[in-house]
mmCIF file of C-alpha atoms and ligand atoms in Angstrom:
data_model
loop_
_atom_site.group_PDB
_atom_site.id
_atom_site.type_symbol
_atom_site.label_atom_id
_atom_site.label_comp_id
_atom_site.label_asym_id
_atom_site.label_seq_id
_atom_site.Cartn_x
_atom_site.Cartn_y
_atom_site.Cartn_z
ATOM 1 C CA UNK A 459 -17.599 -27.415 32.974
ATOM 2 C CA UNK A 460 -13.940 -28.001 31.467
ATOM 3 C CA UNK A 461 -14.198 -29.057 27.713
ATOM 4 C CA UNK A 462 -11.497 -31.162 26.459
ATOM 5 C CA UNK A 463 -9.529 -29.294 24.120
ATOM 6 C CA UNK A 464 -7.864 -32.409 22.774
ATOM 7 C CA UNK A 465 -11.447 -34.116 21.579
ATOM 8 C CA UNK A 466 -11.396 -35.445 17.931
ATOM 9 C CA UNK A 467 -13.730 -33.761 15.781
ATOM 10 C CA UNK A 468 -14.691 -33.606 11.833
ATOM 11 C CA UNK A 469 -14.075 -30.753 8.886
ATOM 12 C CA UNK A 470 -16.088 -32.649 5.558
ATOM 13 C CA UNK A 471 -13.828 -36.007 6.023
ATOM 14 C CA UNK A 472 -10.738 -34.572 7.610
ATOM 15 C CA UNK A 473 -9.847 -35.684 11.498
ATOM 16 C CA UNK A 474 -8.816 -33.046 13.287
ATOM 17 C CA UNK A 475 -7.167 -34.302 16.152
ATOM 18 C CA UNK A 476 -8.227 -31.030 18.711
ATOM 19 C CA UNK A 477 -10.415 -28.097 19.123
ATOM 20 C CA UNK A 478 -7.199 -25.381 18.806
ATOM 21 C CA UNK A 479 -6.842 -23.901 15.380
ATOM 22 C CA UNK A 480 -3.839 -21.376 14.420
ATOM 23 C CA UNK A 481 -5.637 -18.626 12.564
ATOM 24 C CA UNK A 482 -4.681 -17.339 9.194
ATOM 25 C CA UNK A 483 -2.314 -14.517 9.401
ATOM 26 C CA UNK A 484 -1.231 -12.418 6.332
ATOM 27 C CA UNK A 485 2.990 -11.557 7.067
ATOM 28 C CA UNK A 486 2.924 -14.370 9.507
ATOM 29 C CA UNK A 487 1.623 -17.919 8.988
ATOM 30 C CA UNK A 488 4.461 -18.937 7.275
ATOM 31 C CA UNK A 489 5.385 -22.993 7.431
ATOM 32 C CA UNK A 490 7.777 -22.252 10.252
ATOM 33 C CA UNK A 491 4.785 -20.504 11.566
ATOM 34 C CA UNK A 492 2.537 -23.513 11.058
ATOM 35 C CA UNK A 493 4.501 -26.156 11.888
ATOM 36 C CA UNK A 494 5.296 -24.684 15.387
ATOM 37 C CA UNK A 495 1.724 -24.388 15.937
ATOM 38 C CA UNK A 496 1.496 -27.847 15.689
ATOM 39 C CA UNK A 497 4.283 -29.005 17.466
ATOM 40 C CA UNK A 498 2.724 -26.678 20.971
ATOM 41 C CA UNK A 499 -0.864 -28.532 20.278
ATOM 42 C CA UNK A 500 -2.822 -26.613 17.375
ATOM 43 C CA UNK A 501 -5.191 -29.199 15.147
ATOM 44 C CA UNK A 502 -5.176 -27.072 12.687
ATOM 45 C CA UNK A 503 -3.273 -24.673 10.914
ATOM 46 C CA UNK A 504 -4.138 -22.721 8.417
ATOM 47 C CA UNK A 505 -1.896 -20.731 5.611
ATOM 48 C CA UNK A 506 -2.153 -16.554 4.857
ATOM 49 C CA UNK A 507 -4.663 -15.730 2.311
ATOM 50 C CA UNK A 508 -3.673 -16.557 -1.126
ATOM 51 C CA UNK A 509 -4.236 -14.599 -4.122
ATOM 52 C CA UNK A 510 -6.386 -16.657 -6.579
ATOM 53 C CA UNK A 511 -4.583 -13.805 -9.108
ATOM 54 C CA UNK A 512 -1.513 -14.374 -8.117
ATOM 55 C CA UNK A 513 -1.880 -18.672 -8.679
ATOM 56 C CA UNK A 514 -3.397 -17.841 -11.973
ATOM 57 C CA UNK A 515 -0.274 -15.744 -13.247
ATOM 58 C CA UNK A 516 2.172 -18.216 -11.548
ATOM 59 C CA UNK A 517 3.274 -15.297 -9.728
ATOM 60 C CA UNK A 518 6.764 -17.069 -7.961
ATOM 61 C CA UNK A 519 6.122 -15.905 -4.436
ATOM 62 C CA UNK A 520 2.427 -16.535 -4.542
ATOM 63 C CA UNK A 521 3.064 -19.909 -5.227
ATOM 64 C CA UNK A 522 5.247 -20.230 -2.209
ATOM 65 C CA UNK A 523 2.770 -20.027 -0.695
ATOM 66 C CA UNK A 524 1.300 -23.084 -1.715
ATOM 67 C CA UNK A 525 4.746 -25.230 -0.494
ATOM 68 C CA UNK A 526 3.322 -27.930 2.553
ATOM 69 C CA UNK A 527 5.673 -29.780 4.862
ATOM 70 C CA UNK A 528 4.791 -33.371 5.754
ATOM 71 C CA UNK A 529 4.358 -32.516 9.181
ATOM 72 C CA UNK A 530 2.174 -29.618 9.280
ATOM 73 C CA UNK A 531 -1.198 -31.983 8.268
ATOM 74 C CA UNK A 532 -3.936 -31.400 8.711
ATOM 75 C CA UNK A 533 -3.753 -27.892 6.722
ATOM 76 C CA UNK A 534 -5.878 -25.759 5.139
ATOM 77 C CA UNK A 535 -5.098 -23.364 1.946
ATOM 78 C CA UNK A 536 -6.595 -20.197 2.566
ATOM 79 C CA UNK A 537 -7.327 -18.865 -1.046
ATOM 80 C CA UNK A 538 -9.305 -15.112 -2.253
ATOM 81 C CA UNK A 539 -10.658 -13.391 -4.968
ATOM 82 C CA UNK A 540 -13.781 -12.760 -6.547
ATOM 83 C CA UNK A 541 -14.416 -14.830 -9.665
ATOM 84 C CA UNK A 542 -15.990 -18.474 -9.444
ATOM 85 C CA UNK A 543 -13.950 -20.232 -11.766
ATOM 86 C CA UNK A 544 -10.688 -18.667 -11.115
ATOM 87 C CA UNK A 545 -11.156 -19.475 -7.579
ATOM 88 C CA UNK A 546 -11.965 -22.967 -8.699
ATOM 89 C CA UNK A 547 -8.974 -23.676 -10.637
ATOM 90 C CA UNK A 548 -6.831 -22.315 -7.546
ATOM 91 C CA UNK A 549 -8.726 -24.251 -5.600
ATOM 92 C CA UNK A 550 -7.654 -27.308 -7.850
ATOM 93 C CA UNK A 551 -3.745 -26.284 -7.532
ATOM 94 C CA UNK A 552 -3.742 -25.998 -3.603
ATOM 95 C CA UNK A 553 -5.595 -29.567 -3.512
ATOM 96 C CA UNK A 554 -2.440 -30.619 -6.074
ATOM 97 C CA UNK A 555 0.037 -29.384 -3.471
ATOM 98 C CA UNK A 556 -1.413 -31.361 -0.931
ATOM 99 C CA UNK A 557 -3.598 -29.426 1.362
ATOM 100 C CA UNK A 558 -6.103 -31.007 3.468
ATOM 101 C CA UNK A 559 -8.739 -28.588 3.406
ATOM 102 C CA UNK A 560 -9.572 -24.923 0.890
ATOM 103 C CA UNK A 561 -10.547 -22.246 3.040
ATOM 104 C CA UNK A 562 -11.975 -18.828 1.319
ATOM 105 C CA UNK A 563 -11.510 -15.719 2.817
ATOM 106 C CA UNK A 564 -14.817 -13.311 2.896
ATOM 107 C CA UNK A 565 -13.228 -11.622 6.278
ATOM 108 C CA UNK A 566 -10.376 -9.499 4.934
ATOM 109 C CA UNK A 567 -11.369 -5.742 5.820
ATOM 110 C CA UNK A 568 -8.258 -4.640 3.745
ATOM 111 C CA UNK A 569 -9.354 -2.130 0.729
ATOM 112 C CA UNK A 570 -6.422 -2.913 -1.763
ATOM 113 C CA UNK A 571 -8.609 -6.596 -1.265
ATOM 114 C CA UNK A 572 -12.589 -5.234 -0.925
ATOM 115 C CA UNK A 573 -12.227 -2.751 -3.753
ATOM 116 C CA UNK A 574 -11.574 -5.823 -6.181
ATOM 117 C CA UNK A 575 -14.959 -8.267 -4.781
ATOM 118 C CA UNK A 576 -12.602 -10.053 -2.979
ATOM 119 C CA UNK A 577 -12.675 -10.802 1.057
ATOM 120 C CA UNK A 578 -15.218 -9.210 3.420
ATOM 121 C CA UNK A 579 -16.937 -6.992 0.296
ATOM 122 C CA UNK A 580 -18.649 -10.817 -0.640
ATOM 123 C CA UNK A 581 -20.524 -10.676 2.742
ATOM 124 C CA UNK A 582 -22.809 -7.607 0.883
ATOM 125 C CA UNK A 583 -23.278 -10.209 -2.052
ATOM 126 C CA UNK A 584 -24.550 -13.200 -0.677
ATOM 127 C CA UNK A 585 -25.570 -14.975 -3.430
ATOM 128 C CA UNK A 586 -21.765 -14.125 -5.734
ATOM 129 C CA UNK A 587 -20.375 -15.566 -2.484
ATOM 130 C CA UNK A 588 -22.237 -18.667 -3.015
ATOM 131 C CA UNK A 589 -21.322 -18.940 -6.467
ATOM 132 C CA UNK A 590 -17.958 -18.869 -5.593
ATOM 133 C CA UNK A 591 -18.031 -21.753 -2.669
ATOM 134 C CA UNK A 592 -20.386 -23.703 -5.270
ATOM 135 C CA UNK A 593 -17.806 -23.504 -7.692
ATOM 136 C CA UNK A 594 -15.167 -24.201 -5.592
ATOM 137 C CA UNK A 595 -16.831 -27.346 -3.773
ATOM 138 C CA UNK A 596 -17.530 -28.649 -7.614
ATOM 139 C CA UNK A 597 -13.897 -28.390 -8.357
ATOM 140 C CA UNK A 598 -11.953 -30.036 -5.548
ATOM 141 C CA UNK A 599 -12.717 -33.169 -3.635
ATOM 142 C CA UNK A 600 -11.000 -31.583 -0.747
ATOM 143 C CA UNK A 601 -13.550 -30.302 2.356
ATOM 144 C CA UNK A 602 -14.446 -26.423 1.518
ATOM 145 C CA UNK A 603 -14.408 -23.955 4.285
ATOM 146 C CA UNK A 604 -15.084 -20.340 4.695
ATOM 147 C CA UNK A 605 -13.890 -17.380 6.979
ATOM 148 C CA UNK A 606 -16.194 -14.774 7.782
ATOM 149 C CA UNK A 607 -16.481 -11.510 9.700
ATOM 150 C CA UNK A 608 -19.829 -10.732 11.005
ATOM 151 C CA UNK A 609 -20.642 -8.290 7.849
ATOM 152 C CA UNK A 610 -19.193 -5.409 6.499
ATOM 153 C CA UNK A 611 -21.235 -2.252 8.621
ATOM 154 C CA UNK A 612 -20.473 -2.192 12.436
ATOM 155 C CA UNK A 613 -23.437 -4.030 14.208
ATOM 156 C CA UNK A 614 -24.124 -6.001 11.312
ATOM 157 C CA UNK A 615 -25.537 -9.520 11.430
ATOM 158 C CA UNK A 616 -25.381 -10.156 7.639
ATOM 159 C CA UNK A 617 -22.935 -13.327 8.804
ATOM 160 C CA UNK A 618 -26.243 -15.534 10.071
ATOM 161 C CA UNK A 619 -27.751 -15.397 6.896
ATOM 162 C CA UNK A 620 -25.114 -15.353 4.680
ATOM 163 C CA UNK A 621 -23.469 -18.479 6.843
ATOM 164 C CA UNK A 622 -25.849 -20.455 6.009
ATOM 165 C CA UNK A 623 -26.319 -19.517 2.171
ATOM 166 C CA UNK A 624 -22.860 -21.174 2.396
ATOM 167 C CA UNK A 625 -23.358 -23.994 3.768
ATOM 168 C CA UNK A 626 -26.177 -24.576 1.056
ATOM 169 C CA UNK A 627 -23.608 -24.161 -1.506
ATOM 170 C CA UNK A 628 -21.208 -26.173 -0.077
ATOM 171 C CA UNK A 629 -18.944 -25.341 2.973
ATOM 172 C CA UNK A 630 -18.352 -27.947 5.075
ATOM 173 C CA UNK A 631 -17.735 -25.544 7.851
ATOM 174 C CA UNK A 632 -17.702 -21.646 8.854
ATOM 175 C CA UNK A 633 -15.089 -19.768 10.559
ATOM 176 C CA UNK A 634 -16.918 -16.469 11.915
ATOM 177 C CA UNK A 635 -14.362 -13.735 13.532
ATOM 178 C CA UNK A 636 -17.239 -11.670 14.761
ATOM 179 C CA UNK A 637 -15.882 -8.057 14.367
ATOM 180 C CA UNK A 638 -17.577 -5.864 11.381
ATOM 181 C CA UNK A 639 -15.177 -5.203 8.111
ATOM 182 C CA UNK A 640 -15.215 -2.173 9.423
ATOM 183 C CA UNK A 641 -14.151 -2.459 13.055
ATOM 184 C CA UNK A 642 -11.221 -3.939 11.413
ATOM 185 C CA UNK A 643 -9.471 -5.125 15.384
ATOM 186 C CA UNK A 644 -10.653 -2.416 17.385
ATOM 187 C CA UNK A 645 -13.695 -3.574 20.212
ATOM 188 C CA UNK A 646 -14.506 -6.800 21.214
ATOM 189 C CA UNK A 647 -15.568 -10.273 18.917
ATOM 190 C CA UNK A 648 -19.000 -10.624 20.015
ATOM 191 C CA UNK A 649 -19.480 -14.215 20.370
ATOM 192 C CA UNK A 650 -22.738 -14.141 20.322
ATOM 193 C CA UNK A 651 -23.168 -13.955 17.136
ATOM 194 C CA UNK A 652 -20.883 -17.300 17.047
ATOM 195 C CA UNK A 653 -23.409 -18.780 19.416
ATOM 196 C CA UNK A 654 -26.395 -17.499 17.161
ATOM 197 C CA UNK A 655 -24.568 -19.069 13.787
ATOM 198 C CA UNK A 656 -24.119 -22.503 15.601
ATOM 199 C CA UNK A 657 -27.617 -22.837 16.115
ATOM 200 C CA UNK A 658 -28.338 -22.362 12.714
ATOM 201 C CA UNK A 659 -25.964 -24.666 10.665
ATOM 202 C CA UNK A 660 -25.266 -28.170 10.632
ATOM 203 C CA UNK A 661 -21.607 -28.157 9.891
ATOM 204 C CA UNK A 662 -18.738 -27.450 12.612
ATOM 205 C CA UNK A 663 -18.244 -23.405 13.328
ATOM 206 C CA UNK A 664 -14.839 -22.113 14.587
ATOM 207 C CA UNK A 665 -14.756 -19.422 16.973
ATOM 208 C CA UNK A 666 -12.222 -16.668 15.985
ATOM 209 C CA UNK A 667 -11.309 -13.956 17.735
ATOM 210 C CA UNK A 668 -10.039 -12.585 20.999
ATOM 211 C CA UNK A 669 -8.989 -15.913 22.244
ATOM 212 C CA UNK A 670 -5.698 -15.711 24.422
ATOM 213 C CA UNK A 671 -5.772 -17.857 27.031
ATOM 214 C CA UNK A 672 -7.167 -21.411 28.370
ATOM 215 C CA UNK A 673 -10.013 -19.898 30.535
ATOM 216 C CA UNK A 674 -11.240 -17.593 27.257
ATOM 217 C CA UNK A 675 -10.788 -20.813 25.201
ATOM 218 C CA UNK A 676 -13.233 -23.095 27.362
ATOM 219 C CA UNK A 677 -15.535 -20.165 27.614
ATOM 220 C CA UNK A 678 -15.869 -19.637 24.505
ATOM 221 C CA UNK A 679 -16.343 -23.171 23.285
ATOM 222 C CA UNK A 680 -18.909 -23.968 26.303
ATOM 223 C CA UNK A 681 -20.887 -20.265 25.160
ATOM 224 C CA UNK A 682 -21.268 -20.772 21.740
ATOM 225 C CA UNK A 683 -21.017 -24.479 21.128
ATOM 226 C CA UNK A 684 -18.410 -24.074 18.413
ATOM 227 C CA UNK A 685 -16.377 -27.010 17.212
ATOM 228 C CA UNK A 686 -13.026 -25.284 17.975
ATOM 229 C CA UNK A 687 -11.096 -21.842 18.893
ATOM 230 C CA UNK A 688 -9.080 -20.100 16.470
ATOM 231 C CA UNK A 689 -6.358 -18.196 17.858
ATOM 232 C CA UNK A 690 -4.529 -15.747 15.994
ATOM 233 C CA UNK A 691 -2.615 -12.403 17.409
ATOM 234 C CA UNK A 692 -2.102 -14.215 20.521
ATOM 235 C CA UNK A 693 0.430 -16.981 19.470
ATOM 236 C CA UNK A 694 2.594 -13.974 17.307
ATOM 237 C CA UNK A 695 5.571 -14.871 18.790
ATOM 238 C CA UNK A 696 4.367 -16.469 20.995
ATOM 239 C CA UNK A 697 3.617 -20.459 20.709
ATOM 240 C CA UNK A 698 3.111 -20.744 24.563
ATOM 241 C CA UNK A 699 -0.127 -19.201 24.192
ATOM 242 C CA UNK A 700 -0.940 -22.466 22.054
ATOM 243 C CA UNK A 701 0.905 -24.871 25.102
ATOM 244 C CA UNK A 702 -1.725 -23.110 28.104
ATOM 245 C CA UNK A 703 -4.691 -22.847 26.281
ATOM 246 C CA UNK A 704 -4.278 -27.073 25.485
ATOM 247 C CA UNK A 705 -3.252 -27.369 29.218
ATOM 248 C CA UNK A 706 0.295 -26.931 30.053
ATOM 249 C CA UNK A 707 0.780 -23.238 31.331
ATOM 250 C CA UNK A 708 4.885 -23.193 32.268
ATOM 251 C CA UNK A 709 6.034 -20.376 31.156
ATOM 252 C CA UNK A 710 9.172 -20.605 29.244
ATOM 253 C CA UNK A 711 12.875 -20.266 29.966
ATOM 254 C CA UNK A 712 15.291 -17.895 28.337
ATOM 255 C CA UNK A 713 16.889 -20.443 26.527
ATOM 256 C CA UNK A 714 13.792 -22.168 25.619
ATOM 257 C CA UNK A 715 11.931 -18.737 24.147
ATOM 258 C CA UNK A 716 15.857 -18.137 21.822
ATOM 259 C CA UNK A 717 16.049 -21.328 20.832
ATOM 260 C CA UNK A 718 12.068 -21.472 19.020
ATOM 261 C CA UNK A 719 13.079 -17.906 18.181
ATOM 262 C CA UNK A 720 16.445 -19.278 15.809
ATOM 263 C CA UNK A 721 14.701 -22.261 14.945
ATOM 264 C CA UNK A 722 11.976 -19.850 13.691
ATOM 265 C CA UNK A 723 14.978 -18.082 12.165
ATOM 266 C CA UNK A 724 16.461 -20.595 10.421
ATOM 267 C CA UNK A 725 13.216 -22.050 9.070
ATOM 268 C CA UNK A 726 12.336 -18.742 7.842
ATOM 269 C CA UNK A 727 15.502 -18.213 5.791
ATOM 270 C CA UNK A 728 14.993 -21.722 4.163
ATOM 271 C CA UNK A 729 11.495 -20.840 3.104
ATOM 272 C CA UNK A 730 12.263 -17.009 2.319
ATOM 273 C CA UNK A 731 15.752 -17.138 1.281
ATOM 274 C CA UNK A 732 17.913 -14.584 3.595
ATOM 275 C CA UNK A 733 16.797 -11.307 1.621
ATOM 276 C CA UNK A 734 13.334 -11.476 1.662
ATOM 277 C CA UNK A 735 13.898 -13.386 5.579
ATOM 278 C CA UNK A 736 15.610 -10.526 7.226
ATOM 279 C CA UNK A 737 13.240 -8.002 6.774
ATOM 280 C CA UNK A 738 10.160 -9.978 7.747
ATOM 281 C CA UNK A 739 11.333 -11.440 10.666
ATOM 282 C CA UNK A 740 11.836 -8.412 12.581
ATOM 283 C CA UNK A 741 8.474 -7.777 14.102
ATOM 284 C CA UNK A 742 8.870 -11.320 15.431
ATOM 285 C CA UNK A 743 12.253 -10.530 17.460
ATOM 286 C CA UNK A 744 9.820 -7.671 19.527
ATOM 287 C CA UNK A 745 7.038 -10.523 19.750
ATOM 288 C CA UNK A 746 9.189 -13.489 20.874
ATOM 289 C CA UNK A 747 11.464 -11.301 23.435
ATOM 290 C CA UNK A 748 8.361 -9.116 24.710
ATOM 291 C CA UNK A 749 6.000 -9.848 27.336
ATOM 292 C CA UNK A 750 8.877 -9.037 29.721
ATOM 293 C CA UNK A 751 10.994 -11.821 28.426
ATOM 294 C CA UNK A 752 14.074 -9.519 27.133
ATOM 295 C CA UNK A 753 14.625 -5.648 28.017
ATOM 296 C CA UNK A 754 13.763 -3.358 25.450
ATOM 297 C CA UNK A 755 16.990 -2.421 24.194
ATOM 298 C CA UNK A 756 17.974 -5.722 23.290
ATOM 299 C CA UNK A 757 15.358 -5.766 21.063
ATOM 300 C CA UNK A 758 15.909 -2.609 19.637
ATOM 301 C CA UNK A 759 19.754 -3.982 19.278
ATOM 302 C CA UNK A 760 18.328 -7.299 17.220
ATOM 303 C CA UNK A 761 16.395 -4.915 14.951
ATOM 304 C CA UNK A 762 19.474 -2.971 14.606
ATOM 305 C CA UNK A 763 21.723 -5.665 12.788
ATOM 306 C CA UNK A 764 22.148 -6.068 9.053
ATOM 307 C CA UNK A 765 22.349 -10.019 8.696
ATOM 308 C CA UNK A 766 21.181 -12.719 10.365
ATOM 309 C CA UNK A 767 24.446 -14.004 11.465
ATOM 310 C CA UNK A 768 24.470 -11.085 13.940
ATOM 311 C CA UNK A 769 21.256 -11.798 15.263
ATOM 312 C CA UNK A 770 22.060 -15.547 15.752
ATOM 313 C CA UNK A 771 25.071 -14.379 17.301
ATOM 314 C CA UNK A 772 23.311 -11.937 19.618
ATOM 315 C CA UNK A 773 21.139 -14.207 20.658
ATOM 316 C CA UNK A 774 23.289 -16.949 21.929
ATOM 317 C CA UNK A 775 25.546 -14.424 23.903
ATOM 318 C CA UNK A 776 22.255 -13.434 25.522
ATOM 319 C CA UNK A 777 21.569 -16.918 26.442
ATOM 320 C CA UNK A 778 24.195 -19.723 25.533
ATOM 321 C CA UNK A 779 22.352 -22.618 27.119
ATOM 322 C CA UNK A 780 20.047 -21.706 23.670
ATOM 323 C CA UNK A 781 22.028 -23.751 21.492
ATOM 324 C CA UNK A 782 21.633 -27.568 23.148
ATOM 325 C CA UNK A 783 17.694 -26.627 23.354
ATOM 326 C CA UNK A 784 17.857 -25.722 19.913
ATOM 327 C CA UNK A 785 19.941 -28.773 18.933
ATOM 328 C CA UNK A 786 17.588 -30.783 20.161
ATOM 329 C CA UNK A 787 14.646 -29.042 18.639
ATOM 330 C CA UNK A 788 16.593 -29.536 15.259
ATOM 331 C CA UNK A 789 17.137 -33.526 15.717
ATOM 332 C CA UNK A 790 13.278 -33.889 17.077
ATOM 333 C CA UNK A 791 12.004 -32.024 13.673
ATOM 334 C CA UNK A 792 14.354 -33.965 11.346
ATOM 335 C CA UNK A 793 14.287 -32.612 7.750
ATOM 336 C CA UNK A 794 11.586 -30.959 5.814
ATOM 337 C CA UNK A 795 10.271 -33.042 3.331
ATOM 338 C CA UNK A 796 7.662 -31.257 1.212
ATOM 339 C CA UNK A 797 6.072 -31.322 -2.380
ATOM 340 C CA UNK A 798 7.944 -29.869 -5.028
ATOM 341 C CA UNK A 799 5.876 -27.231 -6.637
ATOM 342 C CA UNK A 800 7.543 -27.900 -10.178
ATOM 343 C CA UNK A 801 6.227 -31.122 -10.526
ATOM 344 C CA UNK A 802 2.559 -29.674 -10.312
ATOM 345 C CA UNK A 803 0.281 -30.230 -13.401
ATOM 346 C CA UNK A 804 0.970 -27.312 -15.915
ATOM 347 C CA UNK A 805 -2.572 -28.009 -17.329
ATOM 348 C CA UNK A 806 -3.992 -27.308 -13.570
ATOM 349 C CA UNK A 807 -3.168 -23.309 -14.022
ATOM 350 C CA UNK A 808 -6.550 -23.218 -16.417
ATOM 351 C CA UNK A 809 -4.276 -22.100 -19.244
ATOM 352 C CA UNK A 810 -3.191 -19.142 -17.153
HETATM 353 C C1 FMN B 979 -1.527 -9.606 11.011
HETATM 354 C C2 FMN B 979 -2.844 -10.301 10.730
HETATM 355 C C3 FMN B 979 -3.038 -10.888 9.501
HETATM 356 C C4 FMN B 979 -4.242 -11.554 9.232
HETATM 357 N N1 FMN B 979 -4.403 -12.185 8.035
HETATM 358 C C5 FMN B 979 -5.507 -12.938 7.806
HETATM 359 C C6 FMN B 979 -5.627 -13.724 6.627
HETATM 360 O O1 FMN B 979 -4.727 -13.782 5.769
HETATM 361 N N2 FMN B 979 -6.776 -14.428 6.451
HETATM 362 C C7 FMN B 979 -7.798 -14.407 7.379
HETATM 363 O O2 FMN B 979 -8.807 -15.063 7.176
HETATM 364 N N3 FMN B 979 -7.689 -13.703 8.519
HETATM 365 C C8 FMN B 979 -6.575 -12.981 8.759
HETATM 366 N N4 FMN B 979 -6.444 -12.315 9.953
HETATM 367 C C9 FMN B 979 -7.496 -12.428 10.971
HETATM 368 C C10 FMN B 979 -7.184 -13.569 11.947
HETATM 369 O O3 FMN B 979 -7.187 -14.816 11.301
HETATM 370 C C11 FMN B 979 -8.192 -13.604 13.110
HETATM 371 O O4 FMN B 979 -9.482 -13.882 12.618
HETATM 372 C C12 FMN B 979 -8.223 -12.284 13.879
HETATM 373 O O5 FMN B 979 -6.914 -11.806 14.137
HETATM 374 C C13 FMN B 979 -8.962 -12.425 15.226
HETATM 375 O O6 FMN B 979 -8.358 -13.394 16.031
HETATM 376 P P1 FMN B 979 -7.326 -13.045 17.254
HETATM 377 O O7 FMN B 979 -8.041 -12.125 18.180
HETATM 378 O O8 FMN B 979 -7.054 -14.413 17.845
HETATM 379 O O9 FMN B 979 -6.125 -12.410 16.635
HETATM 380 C C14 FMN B 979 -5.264 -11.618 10.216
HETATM 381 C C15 FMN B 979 -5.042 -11.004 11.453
HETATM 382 C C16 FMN B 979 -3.860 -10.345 11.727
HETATM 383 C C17 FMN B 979 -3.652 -9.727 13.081
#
């Protein structure tokens, strides 16, 4: 049976208008990140995981992370940490800067994020995890969601009960990426599991993990009954992953795959600002030019370079027809037009 990956469905009151969701990616889902996903058919995107600590103690590049572009709705927040009511006061702050959805992150395996309570160490404290959606549902009237690994011990199934503990307190839906904490991405996502948590809460479940193609999506969905796929790793560079699994599987052309590569660019240097841009983008010139798009030198070359300039440079010479695609691109996108953290209520920090 073929689903229909472009079917409506419901997070708490938001429309999401298809059953692809960009996963959160830590390094990667930056708004240029985002809003590409939605332009090659995601529903949803979602932002990295953002440090409840780090909104608390206005830290300046934490809240970049809270900066939304009109056209990236519908988009949720991601936010972690550990205490209720500092959660619920970030919680507050990402609803200010116009989000469409908080997500919490119980799934990160990282340690420099379990050994402070925070991500996938919550999934061993069910009922502290509930406090914190509880507290976090009370304080926004945005939809509350929550991201989940299956537990924190390989084999665990600590995700069906805890799942719906959270659902009691409040989430309006559950992401489950069905790996342990510990597996961090080695093995398979068992989506059983997925199946197993769908039959046991009465909100919409997203299926993460492992997801790279059309044929994975629809089995998947069709296995497990889950509202939507999540894909993640496979879109890194990669936003025709996100075209064939919603239905349209041409691969790209040179010039198409350079000019989303220095729109990415560009986009990344306005949200970044070149110093902080040129560094991160790097693994992204490997991901965009691999698959056996670019030979491996030129890559190596692009890495090679010292300013962006160069690279924009590079990249044209290796495929001039680039720059009318990317023209294009640029007049189809028109300007970004987002809210300006500064006018955010002071008093919405908690005092912090
Ligand atoms: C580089 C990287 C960063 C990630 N960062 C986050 C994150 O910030 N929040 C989160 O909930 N999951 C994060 N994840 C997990 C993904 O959202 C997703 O659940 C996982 O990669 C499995 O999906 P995939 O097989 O489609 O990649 C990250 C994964 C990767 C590879």
């Amino acid at each position: 049976m073929q689903l229909n990956l472009n079917e409506h469905w419901f997070l708490g009151g938001v429309e999401i208008p298809g059953r692809l969701v960009l996963a959160p990616m830590a390094g990667v889902s930056v708004q240029a990140f985002r809003r590409q996903g939605r332009r090659f058919g995601a529903g949803l995107v979602c932002s990295e995981m953002v440090s409840v600590a780090g909104i608390q103690h206005r830290n300046e590049r934490t809240l970049g992370y809270l900066r939304v572009a009109s056209d990236e709705h519908p988009l949720a927040i991601q936010i972690f940490g550990s205490d209720p009511a500092t959660m619920a006061d970030a919680a507050r702050m990402v609803e200010a800067a116009g989000a469409d959805i908080v997500d919490i992150n119980f799934g990160c395996p990282v340690r420099k994020v379990t050994k402070t309570g925070a991500g996938a160490s919550l999934l061993d404290d069910p009922e502290h995890a509930a406090r914190i959606v509880d507290s976090v549902a009370r304080a926004t009237a945005l939809p509350v969601s929550v991201k989940m690994r299956r537990g924190t011990g390989n084999g665990s199934r600590d995700c069906l009960t805890v799942g719906p503990r959270l659902v009691e307190a409040g989430a309006s839906s559950l992401t489950l990426h069905p790996r342990s904490a510990k597996q961090m991405y080695t093995g398979t996502a068992d989506h059983s599991l997925t199946a197993e948590l769908v039959s046991l809460v009465d909100v919409p479940v997203i299926a993460s993990g492992d997801v790279t193609s059309r044929a994975r999506a629809q089995a998947v969905l069709a296995t497990t009954g889950a509202a939507a796929v999540m894909v993640g790793r496979a879109a890194q560079g990669n936003p025709w992953a996100l075209r064939e699994i919603m239905g349209n599987d041409t691969p790209p052309s040179r010039e198409e795959v350079v000019a989303e590569l220095l729109l990415f660019i560009r986009e990344t240097v306005r949200e970044l600002g070149e110093h902080r841009a040129t560094g991160f983008l790097k693994k992204f010139y490997s991901w965009y030019l691999g698959r056996g798009r670019f030979p491996k030198p030129f890559k190596q070359e692009l890495v090679m370079l010292a300013t962006i300039e160069e690279v924009e440079l590079r990249l044209l010479a290796a495929a001039p027809g680039a720059r009318d695609v990317l023209e294009r691109l640029e007049a189809d996108l028109g300007p970004v037009d987002e809210i300006l953290l500064d006018s955010l209520p002071i008093s919405l920090y908690g005092g912090g």
